[in-house]
């Protein structure tokens, strides 16, 4: 009997000892886990504050709880809810609190002290962009889908605008509450500026490829590329399209008298005269040497002839090369053709205007030639806009 009692006491003592060892082991494990968590947190904080990437940690747990309540009350589409209740946007965004940010974040926002950031979220470029950002953030929080990259424009503490790429991550352990969200912000301003500069350069190169080097007017390449499209548009809209072929009269005498350089200068000045009276969508083309083409969408042939007469008067009343010590008077001849009156394609339209111009040259120059659509007559206008000749042609204009 005594042996049984002793055995029982021994067993109870061993159980107590085992319990003590288990408690000690649990305590050591807890301390180890605490140390592991602490070391992990210390490592996280070290990385957070030492990285050159701007980081801000935010707590969205209060907003998450509020959105969950809204969902329970029947709100299914948060984007629609915010559109219908615009006052809720600022209320919701005010529930997101800033926990911490690093020095790189201060540098990005160009502020010197943390006190300057008491207002919370980085300075969004304008109210419209802030509103768009909020309308994206709140549904993302509601759905716990915050991993989207986004480009935003911020205004720094010094008033400078910066383009920033943002990426949000949930810190491990806070997936359910969203109490710890880290937002990384990378300054891409220089990259965006370089991209914009490249686009502008490409646009300039494309523009230069369509421009005449001497005059700055469009060149023949642009004429051929654009005119066919304008003709097709005119077919679809059943509208007119006119073309003026223009040639400076006796320009060889100008070159022989004043030299090739001044001849080029005179062509440049004439191009400026043309440019001054041609308004978009009409445009002028330096066709070849002292020849120019003016394309006039939605002009019928008689309106185009009036435009040619206006240009004729401007050139007649201008004095060229004055800047270089000369006083040169110029005149030009003009041929007008129109779609669909005289041609239905690019080649035919250019040829009709060229033939009208040739007829003017044959009849004394310095006039506007307009082909009549019914009788294939050309009516010639002198420099004062008066009709001085009508001539029938066997060719079809």
mmCIF file of C-alpha atoms in Angstrom:
data_model
loop_
_atom_site.group_PDB
_atom_site.id
_atom_site.type_symbol
_atom_site.label_atom_id
_atom_site.label_comp_id
_atom_site.label_asym_id
_atom_site.label_seq_id
_atom_site.Cartn_x
_atom_site.Cartn_y
_atom_site.Cartn_z
ATOM 1 C CA UNK A 1 0.000 0.000 0.000
ATOM 2 C CA UNK A 2 2.824 2.362 0.893
ATOM 3 C CA UNK A 3 4.515 1.521 -2.389
ATOM 4 C CA UNK A 4 1.402 2.521 -4.283
ATOM 5 C CA UNK A 5 1.168 5.798 -2.413
ATOM 6 C CA UNK A 6 4.835 6.528 -3.032
ATOM 7 C CA UNK A 7 4.473 5.687 -6.696
ATOM 8 C CA UNK A 8 1.502 8.003 -6.970
ATOM 9 C CA UNK A 9 3.382 10.827 -5.269
ATOM 10 C CA UNK A 10 6.316 10.277 -7.567
ATOM 11 C CA UNK A 11 4.033 10.335 -10.602
ATOM 12 C CA UNK A 12 2.368 13.560 -9.472
ATOM 13 C CA UNK A 13 5.753 15.133 -8.908
ATOM 14 C CA UNK A 14 6.854 14.155 -12.385
ATOM 15 C CA UNK A 15 3.631 15.587 -13.833
ATOM 16 C CA UNK A 16 4.202 18.845 -11.965
ATOM 17 C CA UNK A 17 7.759 18.933 -13.199
ATOM 18 C CA UNK A 18 6.561 18.277 -16.738
ATOM 19 C CA UNK A 19 4.003 21.061 -16.452
ATOM 20 C CA UNK A 20 6.698 23.370 -15.185
ATOM 21 C CA UNK A 21 8.951 22.452 -18.101
ATOM 22 C CA UNK A 22 6.059 22.984 -20.566
ATOM 23 C CA UNK A 23 5.300 26.393 -19.077
ATOM 24 C CA UNK A 24 8.979 27.283 -19.228
ATOM 25 C CA UNK A 25 9.133 26.102 -22.832
ATOM 26 C CA UNK A 26 6.009 28.086 -23.726
ATOM 27 C CA UNK A 27 7.493 31.165 -22.086
ATOM 28 C CA UNK A 28 10.751 30.699 -23.960
ATOM 29 C CA UNK A 29 8.829 30.204 -27.232
ATOM 30 C CA UNK A 30 6.780 33.308 -26.541
ATOM 31 C CA UNK A 31 9.931 35.269 -25.823
ATOM 32 C CA UNK A 32 11.510 33.840 -28.966
ATOM 33 C CA UNK A 33 8.440 34.760 -31.001
ATOM 34 C CA UNK A 34 8.419 38.213 -29.476
ATOM 35 C CA UNK A 35 12.096 38.590 -30.221
ATOM 36 C CA UNK A 36 11.536 37.351 -33.761
ATOM 37 C CA UNK A 37 8.674 39.785 -34.263
ATOM 38 C CA UNK A 38 10.715 42.574 -32.697
ATOM 39 C CA UNK A 39 13.744 41.809 -34.845
ATOM 40 C CA UNK A 40 11.516 41.609 -37.914
ATOM 41 C CA UNK A 41 9.948 44.955 -37.037
ATOM 42 C CA UNK A 42 13.374 46.481 -36.399
ATOM 43 C CA UNK A 43 14.607 45.200 -39.743
ATOM 44 C CA UNK A 44 11.467 46.557 -41.425
ATOM 45 C CA UNK A 45 11.946 49.971 -39.804
ATOM 46 C CA UNK A 46 15.620 50.017 -40.778
ATOM 47 C CA UNK A 47 14.765 49.262 -44.388
ATOM 48 C CA UNK A 48 11.829 51.689 -44.313
ATOM 49 C CA UNK A 49 13.964 54.617 -43.218
ATOM 50 C CA UNK A 50 17.180 53.787 -45.094
ATOM 51 C CA UNK A 51 15.779 53.112 -48.561
ATOM 52 C CA UNK A 52 16.154 55.901 -51.140
ATOM 53 C CA UNK A 53 12.588 55.202 -52.280
ATOM 54 C CA UNK A 54 9.960 57.507 -50.800
ATOM 55 C CA UNK A 55 7.703 55.494 -48.479
ATOM 56 C CA UNK A 56 4.641 56.430 -46.459
ATOM 57 C CA UNK A 57 2.800 54.032 -44.148
ATOM 58 C CA UNK A 58 -0.913 54.578 -43.696
ATOM 59 C CA UNK A 59 -3.642 53.066 -41.530
ATOM 60 C CA UNK A 60 -6.907 52.392 -43.403
ATOM 61 C CA UNK A 61 -8.484 50.167 -40.735
ATOM 62 C CA UNK A 62 -11.075 52.740 -39.705
ATOM 63 C CA UNK A 63 -12.114 53.284 -43.314
ATOM 64 C CA UNK A 64 -12.196 49.522 -43.891
ATOM 65 C CA UNK A 65 -14.575 49.090 -40.928
ATOM 66 C CA UNK A 66 -16.767 51.942 -42.154
ATOM 67 C CA UNK A 67 -16.969 50.485 -45.662
ATOM 68 C CA UNK A 68 -17.828 47.062 -44.232
ATOM 69 C CA UNK A 69 -20.746 48.660 -42.377
ATOM 70 C CA UNK A 70 -21.891 50.344 -45.587
ATOM 71 C CA UNK A 71 -21.735 47.006 -47.387
ATOM 72 C CA UNK A 72 -23.804 45.387 -44.640
ATOM 73 C CA UNK A 73 -26.365 48.196 -45.001
ATOM 74 C CA UNK A 74 -26.827 47.339 -48.675
ATOM 75 C CA UNK A 75 -24.160 49.311 -50.570
ATOM 76 C CA UNK A 76 -22.853 47.022 -53.317
ATOM 77 C CA UNK A 77 -21.257 49.427 -55.802
ATOM 78 C CA UNK A 78 -18.997 51.890 -53.993
ATOM 79 C CA UNK A 79 -18.129 53.846 -57.140
ATOM 80 C CA UNK A 80 -21.822 54.482 -57.755
ATOM 81 C CA UNK A 81 -22.334 55.258 -54.059
ATOM 82 C CA UNK A 82 -19.597 57.910 -54.121
ATOM 83 C CA UNK A 83 -20.958 59.454 -57.310
ATOM 84 C CA UNK A 84 -24.395 59.706 -55.694
ATOM 85 C CA UNK A 85 -22.953 60.962 -52.381
ATOM 86 C CA UNK A 86 -20.001 63.222 -53.277
ATOM 87 C CA UNK A 87 -19.762 64.541 -49.707
ATOM 88 C CA UNK A 88 -18.693 61.056 -48.634
ATOM 89 C CA UNK A 89 -15.389 61.249 -50.503
ATOM 90 C CA UNK A 90 -13.688 63.618 -48.071
ATOM 91 C CA UNK A 91 -15.350 61.924 -45.100
ATOM 92 C CA UNK A 92 -13.953 58.573 -46.201
ATOM 93 C CA UNK A 93 -10.491 59.810 -47.083
ATOM 94 C CA UNK A 94 -10.223 61.554 -43.698
ATOM 95 C CA UNK A 95 -10.393 58.114 -42.051
ATOM 96 C CA UNK A 96 -7.035 57.133 -43.552
ATOM 97 C CA UNK A 97 -4.303 58.120 -41.117
ATOM 98 C CA UNK A 98 -0.600 58.562 -41.734
ATOM 99 C CA UNK A 99 1.510 56.319 -39.480
ATOM 100 C CA UNK A 100 5.020 57.060 -40.680
ATOM 101 C CA UNK A 101 7.081 58.261 -43.625
ATOM 102 C CA UNK A 102 10.786 58.271 -44.373
ATOM 103 C CA UNK A 103 13.274 61.004 -45.226
ATOM 104 C CA UNK A 104 13.102 60.121 -48.924
ATOM 105 C CA UNK A 105 9.412 61.006 -48.775
ATOM 106 C CA UNK A 106 10.248 64.419 -47.291
ATOM 107 C CA UNK A 107 12.826 64.922 -50.026
ATOM 108 C CA UNK A 108 10.329 63.975 -52.728
ATOM 109 C CA UNK A 109 7.828 66.504 -51.428
ATOM 110 C CA UNK A 110 10.569 69.114 -50.933
ATOM 111 C CA UNK A 111 9.729 69.840 -47.310
ATOM 112 C CA UNK A 112 12.250 70.307 -44.508
ATOM 113 C CA UNK A 113 10.347 69.154 -41.432
ATOM 114 C CA UNK A 114 7.732 66.576 -40.603
ATOM 115 C CA UNK A 115 5.489 69.281 -39.203
ATOM 116 C CA UNK A 116 4.922 70.521 -42.760
ATOM 117 C CA UNK A 117 3.106 67.272 -43.537
ATOM 118 C CA UNK A 118 0.494 67.460 -40.804
ATOM 119 C CA UNK A 119 -2.135 67.924 -43.495
ATOM 120 C CA UNK A 120 -1.728 64.265 -44.380
ATOM 121 C CA UNK A 121 -1.788 63.057 -47.977
ATOM 122 C CA UNK A 122 0.825 64.317 -50.481
ATOM 123 C CA UNK A 123 -0.119 67.488 -52.247
ATOM 124 C CA UNK A 124 -2.113 66.309 -55.257
ATOM 125 C CA UNK A 125 -1.694 68.551 -58.292
ATOM 126 C CA UNK A 126 -5.268 69.807 -58.581
ATOM 127 C CA UNK A 127 -8.706 69.200 -57.028
ATOM 128 C CA UNK A 128 -9.937 67.232 -60.044
ATOM 129 C CA UNK A 129 -7.022 64.806 -59.871
ATOM 130 C CA UNK A 130 -7.455 64.469 -56.094
ATOM 131 C CA UNK A 131 -11.135 63.638 -56.594
ATOM 132 C CA UNK A 132 -10.299 61.030 -59.256
ATOM 133 C CA UNK A 133 -7.690 59.503 -56.954
ATOM 134 C CA UNK A 134 -10.134 59.286 -54.049
ATOM 135 C CA UNK A 135 -12.769 57.674 -56.278
ATOM 136 C CA UNK A 136 -10.197 54.980 -57.080
ATOM 137 C CA UNK A 137 -8.802 54.502 -53.573
ATOM 138 C CA UNK A 138 -12.054 53.990 -51.658
ATOM 139 C CA UNK A 139 -13.424 51.093 -53.804
ATOM 140 C CA UNK A 140 -9.928 49.535 -53.722
ATOM 141 C CA UNK A 141 -9.958 49.621 -49.906
ATOM 142 C CA UNK A 142 -13.464 48.169 -49.873
ATOM 143 C CA UNK A 143 -12.368 45.256 -52.059
ATOM 144 C CA UNK A 144 -8.887 44.955 -50.459
ATOM 145 C CA UNK A 145 -7.443 45.353 -53.927
ATOM 146 C CA UNK A 146 -4.833 48.033 -53.396
ATOM 147 C CA UNK A 147 -1.946 46.684 -55.457
ATOM 148 C CA UNK A 148 -2.556 48.778 -58.557
ATOM 149 C CA UNK A 149 0.222 51.038 -59.841
ATOM 150 C CA UNK A 150 -0.800 54.583 -60.597
ATOM 151 C CA UNK A 151 0.776 57.757 -61.924
ATOM 152 C CA UNK A 152 -0.137 60.952 -60.101
ATOM 153 C CA UNK A 153 0.981 64.560 -60.273
ATOM 154 C CA UNK A 154 1.914 66.175 -56.980
ATOM 155 C CA UNK A 155 2.785 69.745 -56.069
ATOM 156 C CA UNK A 156 5.739 69.901 -53.684
ATOM 157 C CA UNK A 157 6.201 72.194 -50.733
ATOM 158 C CA UNK A 158 8.171 74.507 -53.025
ATOM 159 C CA UNK A 159 5.389 74.613 -55.590
ATOM 160 C CA UNK A 160 7.075 72.326 -58.125
ATOM 161 C CA UNK A 161 5.014 69.775 -60.024
ATOM 162 C CA UNK A 162 6.305 66.216 -60.083
ATOM 163 C CA UNK A 163 5.100 63.091 -61.834
ATOM 164 C CA UNK A 164 5.124 60.186 -59.384
ATOM 165 C CA UNK A 165 4.570 56.446 -59.826
ATOM 166 C CA UNK A 166 2.871 54.956 -56.746
ATOM 167 C CA UNK A 167 2.553 51.338 -55.628
ATOM 168 C CA UNK A 168 0.741 50.220 -52.449
ATOM 169 C CA UNK A 169 1.485 47.056 -50.419
ATOM 170 C CA UNK A 170 -0.162 45.606 -47.303
ATOM 171 C CA UNK A 171 2.271 44.839 -44.468
ATOM 172 C CA UNK A 172 2.152 41.153 -43.506
ATOM 173 C CA UNK A 173 -0.242 40.527 -40.648
ATOM 174 C CA UNK A 174 -2.580 43.395 -41.437
ATOM 175 C CA UNK A 175 -4.329 41.880 -44.438
ATOM 176 C CA UNK A 176 -7.693 41.711 -42.669
ATOM 177 C CA UNK A 177 -7.678 45.122 -41.018
ATOM 178 C CA UNK A 178 -5.609 47.112 -43.554
ATOM 179 C CA UNK A 179 -4.044 48.866 -40.578
ATOM 180 C CA UNK A 180 -0.631 48.997 -42.244
ATOM 181 C CA UNK A 181 -0.407 49.953 -45.901
ATOM 182 C CA UNK A 182 2.923 51.078 -47.312
ATOM 183 C CA UNK A 183 2.884 53.284 -50.410
ATOM 184 C CA UNK A 184 6.085 53.513 -52.433
ATOM 185 C CA UNK A 185 6.488 56.648 -54.534
ATOM 186 C CA UNK A 186 9.034 56.974 -57.328
ATOM 187 C CA UNK A 187 9.777 60.299 -58.980
ATOM 188 C CA UNK A 188 9.405 59.789 -62.744
ATOM 189 C CA UNK A 189 9.387 63.483 -63.631
ATOM 190 C CA UNK A 190 12.612 63.353 -65.637
ATOM 191 C CA UNK A 191 11.450 60.238 -67.453
ATOM 192 C CA UNK A 192 8.125 61.873 -68.316
ATOM 193 C CA UNK A 193 9.924 65.024 -69.445
ATOM 194 C CA UNK A 194 12.250 62.933 -71.599
ATOM 195 C CA UNK A 195 9.274 61.085 -73.097
ATOM 196 C CA UNK A 196 7.500 64.377 -73.796
ATOM 197 C CA UNK A 197 10.660 65.836 -75.297
ATOM 198 C CA UNK A 198 10.993 62.753 -77.495
ATOM 199 C CA UNK A 199 7.368 63.056 -78.623
ATOM 200 C CA UNK A 200 7.889 66.724 -79.418
ATOM 201 C CA UNK A 201 11.063 65.903 -81.351
ATOM 202 C CA UNK A 202 9.268 63.197 -83.307
ATOM 203 C CA UNK A 203 6.461 65.644 -84.054
ATOM 204 C CA UNK A 204 8.981 68.258 -85.210
ATOM 205 C CA UNK A 205 10.709 65.714 -87.434
ATOM 206 C CA UNK A 206 7.376 64.634 -88.900
ATOM 207 C CA UNK A 207 6.468 68.275 -89.420
ATOM 208 C CA UNK A 208 9.838 69.036 -90.997
ATOM 209 C CA UNK A 209 9.427 66.082 -93.330
ATOM 210 C CA UNK A 210 6.217 67.704 -94.596
ATOM 211 C CA UNK A 211 7.643 71.225 -94.850
ATOM 212 C CA UNK A 212 9.614 73.003 -97.529
ATOM 213 C CA UNK A 213 13.001 74.005 -96.132
ATOM 214 C CA UNK A 214 13.099 77.394 -97.855
ATOM 215 C CA UNK A 215 9.600 78.734 -97.284
ATOM 216 C CA UNK A 216 8.240 76.776 -94.331
ATOM 217 C CA UNK A 217 5.121 75.977 -96.364
ATOM 218 C CA UNK A 218 4.026 72.398 -96.880
ATOM 219 C CA UNK A 219 5.919 70.419 -99.504
ATOM 220 C CA UNK A 220 4.787 68.216 -102.366
ATOM 221 C CA UNK A 221 4.973 65.071 -100.226
ATOM 222 C CA UNK A 222 2.368 66.520 -97.886
ATOM 223 C CA UNK A 223 0.248 67.679 -100.826
ATOM 224 C CA UNK A 224 0.114 64.224 -102.367
ATOM 225 C CA UNK A 225 -0.571 62.545 -99.016
ATOM 226 C CA UNK A 226 -3.326 64.913 -97.940
ATOM 227 C CA UNK A 227 -5.098 65.880 -101.149
ATOM 228 C CA UNK A 228 -6.318 62.376 -101.939
ATOM 229 C CA UNK A 229 -7.846 62.143 -98.467
ATOM 230 C CA UNK A 230 -9.535 65.519 -98.857
ATOM 231 C CA UNK A 231 -11.008 64.437 -102.176
ATOM 232 C CA UNK A 232 -12.399 61.262 -100.585
ATOM 233 C CA UNK A 233 -13.869 63.329 -97.754
ATOM 234 C CA UNK A 234 -15.455 65.679 -100.269
ATOM 235 C CA UNK A 235 -16.995 62.694 -102.039
ATOM 236 C CA UNK A 236 -18.520 61.435 -98.807
ATOM 237 C CA UNK A 237 -19.798 64.834 -97.704
ATOM 238 C CA UNK A 238 -20.716 65.933 -101.236
ATOM 239 C CA UNK A 239 -18.811 69.162 -100.709
ATOM 240 C CA UNK A 240 -16.555 71.244 -102.928
ATOM 241 C CA UNK A 241 -12.789 71.285 -102.935
ATOM 242 C CA UNK A 242 -10.799 73.815 -104.939
ATOM 243 C CA UNK A 243 -7.170 74.192 -105.826
ATOM 244 C CA UNK A 244 -5.135 77.193 -106.983
ATOM 245 C CA UNK A 245 -1.982 76.691 -109.024
ATOM 246 C CA UNK A 246 0.158 79.839 -108.826
ATOM 247 C CA UNK A 247 3.330 80.830 -110.645
ATOM 248 C CA UNK A 248 5.356 84.049 -110.280
ATOM 249 C CA UNK A 249 5.586 85.871 -113.609
ATOM 250 C CA UNK A 250 8.993 86.621 -115.143
ATOM 251 C CA UNK A 251 10.743 85.563 -111.967
ATOM 252 C CA UNK A 252 13.888 84.658 -113.899
ATOM 253 C CA UNK A 253 14.450 88.398 -114.418
ATOM 254 C CA UNK A 254 14.448 88.875 -110.632
ATOM 255 C CA UNK A 255 17.106 86.184 -110.247
ATOM 256 C CA UNK A 256 19.176 87.565 -113.138
ATOM 257 C CA UNK A 257 18.983 91.104 -111.734
ATOM 258 C CA UNK A 258 19.405 90.512 -107.996
ATOM 259 C CA UNK A 259 21.083 87.111 -107.819
ATOM 260 C CA UNK A 260 20.024 83.659 -106.693
ATOM 261 C CA UNK A 261 20.253 84.467 -102.981
ATOM 262 C CA UNK A 262 17.882 87.404 -103.271
ATOM 263 C CA UNK A 263 15.684 85.320 -105.539
ATOM 264 C CA UNK A 264 15.347 82.787 -102.728
ATOM 265 C CA UNK A 265 14.649 85.599 -100.278
ATOM 266 C CA UNK A 266 11.916 86.948 -102.541
ATOM 267 C CA UNK A 267 10.294 83.497 -102.688
ATOM 268 C CA UNK A 268 10.394 83.372 -98.889
ATOM 269 C CA UNK A 269 8.654 86.743 -98.659
ATOM 270 C CA UNK A 270 6.001 85.722 -101.193
ATOM 271 C CA UNK A 271 5.430 82.567 -99.136
ATOM 272 C CA UNK A 272 4.796 84.767 -96.103
ATOM 273 C CA UNK A 273 2.266 86.785 -98.095
ATOM 274 C CA UNK A 274 0.471 83.572 -99.066
ATOM 275 C CA UNK A 275 0.565 82.261 -95.503
ATOM 276 C CA UNK A 276 -1.028 85.457 -94.198
ATOM 277 C CA UNK A 277 -4.193 85.054 -96.263
ATOM 278 C CA UNK A 278 -4.616 81.268 -96.149
ATOM 279 C CA UNK A 279 -6.557 80.088 -93.109
ATOM 280 C CA UNK A 280 -6.969 76.512 -91.919
ATOM 281 C CA UNK A 281 -8.206 74.097 -93.034
ATOM 282 C CA UNK A 282 -6.862 75.605 -96.272
ATOM 283 C CA UNK A 283 -3.111 75.301 -96.720
ATOM 284 C CA UNK A 284 -0.357 76.387 -99.088
ATOM 285 C CA UNK A 285 2.333 74.282 -100.733
ATOM 286 C CA UNK A 286 5.724 75.267 -102.110
ATOM 287 C CA UNK A 287 5.368 73.186 -105.246
ATOM 288 C CA UNK A 288 8.550 73.836 -107.216
ATOM 289 C CA UNK A 289 10.800 76.881 -107.484
ATOM 290 C CA UNK A 290 8.487 79.866 -107.895
ATOM 291 C CA UNK A 291 5.338 77.725 -108.150
ATOM 292 C CA UNK A 292 2.831 77.370 -105.331
ATOM 293 C CA UNK A 293 -0.359 75.383 -104.777
ATOM 294 C CA UNK A 294 -3.170 76.452 -102.451
ATOM 295 C CA UNK A 295 -5.707 73.827 -101.369
ATOM 296 C CA UNK A 296 -9.115 75.179 -100.350
ATOM 297 C CA UNK A 297 -11.498 72.630 -98.766
ATOM 298 C CA UNK A 298 -15.205 73.517 -99.068
ATOM 299 C CA UNK A 299 -14.479 76.302 -101.593
ATOM 300 C CA UNK A 300 -16.398 76.231 -104.854
ATOM 301 C CA UNK A 301 -14.464 77.392 -107.952
ATOM 302 C CA UNK A 302 -15.792 80.942 -107.822
ATOM 303 C CA UNK A 303 -14.897 81.343 -104.158
ATOM 304 C CA UNK A 304 -11.452 79.997 -104.981
ATOM 305 C CA UNK A 305 -11.129 82.530 -107.813
ATOM 306 C CA UNK A 306 -11.992 85.299 -105.353
ATOM 307 C CA UNK A 307 -9.300 84.023 -103.002
ATOM 308 C CA UNK A 308 -6.819 83.999 -105.893
ATOM 309 C CA UNK A 309 -7.803 87.571 -106.808
ATOM 310 C CA UNK A 310 -7.271 88.623 -103.198
ATOM 311 C CA UNK A 311 -3.812 87.066 -103.194
ATOM 312 C CA UNK A 312 -3.098 88.618 -106.587
ATOM 313 C CA UNK A 313 -3.906 92.063 -105.188
ATOM 314 C CA UNK A 314 -1.780 91.527 -102.077
ATOM 315 C CA UNK A 315 1.263 90.506 -104.081
ATOM 316 C CA UNK A 316 0.762 93.316 -106.597
ATOM 317 C CA UNK A 317 0.645 95.925 -103.822
ATOM 318 C CA UNK A 318 3.602 94.543 -101.876
ATOM 319 C CA UNK A 319 7.228 95.578 -102.201
ATOM 320 C CA UNK A 320 9.734 92.791 -101.758
ATOM 321 C CA UNK A 321 13.394 92.664 -100.670
ATOM 322 C CA UNK A 322 13.192 96.035 -98.914
ATOM 323 C CA UNK A 323 15.044 94.516 -95.967
ATOM 324 C CA UNK A 324 18.004 93.982 -98.290
ATOM 325 C CA UNK A 325 17.992 97.441 -99.831
ATOM 326 C CA UNK A 326 15.894 96.732 -102.930
ATOM 327 C CA UNK A 327 12.355 97.517 -104.029
ATOM 328 C CA UNK A 328 11.046 94.657 -106.114
ATOM 329 C CA UNK A 329 7.487 94.470 -107.456
ATOM 330 C CA UNK A 330 6.109 91.059 -108.376
ATOM 331 C CA UNK A 331 3.043 89.608 -110.009
ATOM 332 C CA UNK A 332 1.763 86.084 -110.501
ATOM 333 C CA UNK A 333 -0.584 84.023 -112.642
ATOM 334 C CA UNK A 334 -3.204 81.682 -111.206
ATOM 335 C CA UNK A 335 -5.088 78.624 -112.380
ATOM 336 C CA UNK A 336 -8.171 77.437 -110.492
ATOM 337 C CA UNK A 337 -9.718 73.961 -110.638
ATOM 338 C CA UNK A 338 -12.267 72.290 -108.415
ATOM 339 C CA UNK A 339 -13.661 68.927 -107.374
ATOM 340 C CA UNK A 340 -16.041 67.663 -108.672
ATOM 341 C CA UNK A 341 -16.394 70.286 -111.417
ATOM 342 C CA UNK A 342 -13.149 69.607 -113.256
ATOM 343 C CA UNK A 343 -11.684 66.394 -111.842
ATOM 344 C CA UNK A 344 -12.448 63.616 -109.393
ATOM 345 C CA UNK A 345 -8.946 62.570 -108.366
ATOM 346 C CA UNK A 346 -5.641 64.109 -107.318
ATOM 347 C CA UNK A 347 -3.877 63.812 -110.659
ATOM 348 C CA UNK A 348 -6.795 65.200 -112.605
ATOM 349 C CA UNK A 349 -7.297 68.122 -110.217
ATOM 350 C CA UNK A 350 -3.644 69.173 -110.345
ATOM 351 C CA UNK A 351 -3.593 68.788 -114.129
ATOM 352 C CA UNK A 352 -6.761 70.892 -114.541
ATOM 353 C CA UNK A 353 -5.369 73.710 -112.401
ATOM 354 C CA UNK A 354 -2.048 73.519 -114.240
ATOM 355 C CA UNK A 355 -3.773 73.777 -117.625
ATOM 356 C CA UNK A 356 -5.804 76.740 -116.383
ATOM 357 C CA UNK A 357 -2.550 78.392 -115.282
ATOM 358 C CA UNK A 358 -0.929 77.671 -118.646
ATOM 359 C CA UNK A 359 -3.826 79.354 -120.430
ATOM 360 C CA UNK A 360 -3.324 82.471 -118.320
ATOM 361 C CA UNK A 361 0.351 82.489 -119.231
ATOM 362 C CA UNK A 362 -0.576 82.257 -122.924
ATOM 363 C CA UNK A 363 -2.922 85.228 -122.607
ATOM 364 C CA UNK A 364 -0.582 87.777 -121.110
ATOM 365 C CA UNK A 365 0.042 86.579 -117.547
ATOM 366 C CA UNK A 366 -0.901 88.369 -114.337
ATOM 367 C CA UNK A 367 -4.461 86.993 -114.202
ATOM 368 C CA UNK A 368 -6.672 84.325 -112.653
ATOM 369 C CA UNK A 369 -7.839 81.479 -114.870
ATOM 370 C CA UNK A 370 -11.028 79.667 -113.966
ATOM 371 C CA UNK A 371 -12.334 76.684 -115.918
ATOM 372 C CA UNK A 372 -16.085 76.723 -116.604
ATOM 373 C CA UNK A 373 -17.612 73.395 -115.650
ATOM 374 C CA UNK A 374 -20.345 73.396 -118.319
ATOM 375 C CA UNK A 375 -18.655 74.516 -121.523
ATOM 376 C CA UNK A 376 -14.992 73.867 -120.765
ATOM 377 C CA UNK A 377 -14.328 77.577 -121.133
ATOM 378 C CA UNK A 378 -11.691 79.357 -119.162
ATOM 379 C CA UNK A 379 -12.597 82.778 -117.846
ATOM 380 C CA UNK A 380 -9.606 85.006 -117.256
ATOM 381 C CA UNK A 381 -9.597 87.742 -114.660
ATOM 382 C CA UNK A 382 -7.109 90.562 -114.825
ATOM 383 C CA UNK A 383 -5.317 92.047 -111.839
ATOM 384 C CA UNK A 384 -8.321 94.211 -110.978
ATOM 385 C CA UNK A 385 -10.650 91.198 -110.974
ATOM 386 C CA UNK A 386 -12.368 92.155 -114.250
ATOM 387 C CA UNK A 387 -13.115 89.585 -116.934
ATOM 388 C CA UNK A 388 -11.032 90.365 -119.988
ATOM 389 C CA UNK A 389 -11.063 87.130 -122.003
ATOM 390 C CA UNK A 390 -13.098 83.981 -122.473
ATOM 391 C CA UNK A 391 -11.729 81.192 -124.610
ATOM 392 C CA UNK A 392 -13.086 77.766 -125.549
ATOM 393 C CA UNK A 393 -10.734 74.778 -125.390
ATOM 394 C CA UNK A 394 -10.819 71.418 -127.050
ATOM 395 C CA UNK A 395 -9.184 69.830 -124.011
ATOM 396 C CA UNK A 396 -11.368 68.733 -121.132
ATOM 397 C CA UNK A 397 -10.600 70.719 -118.004
#
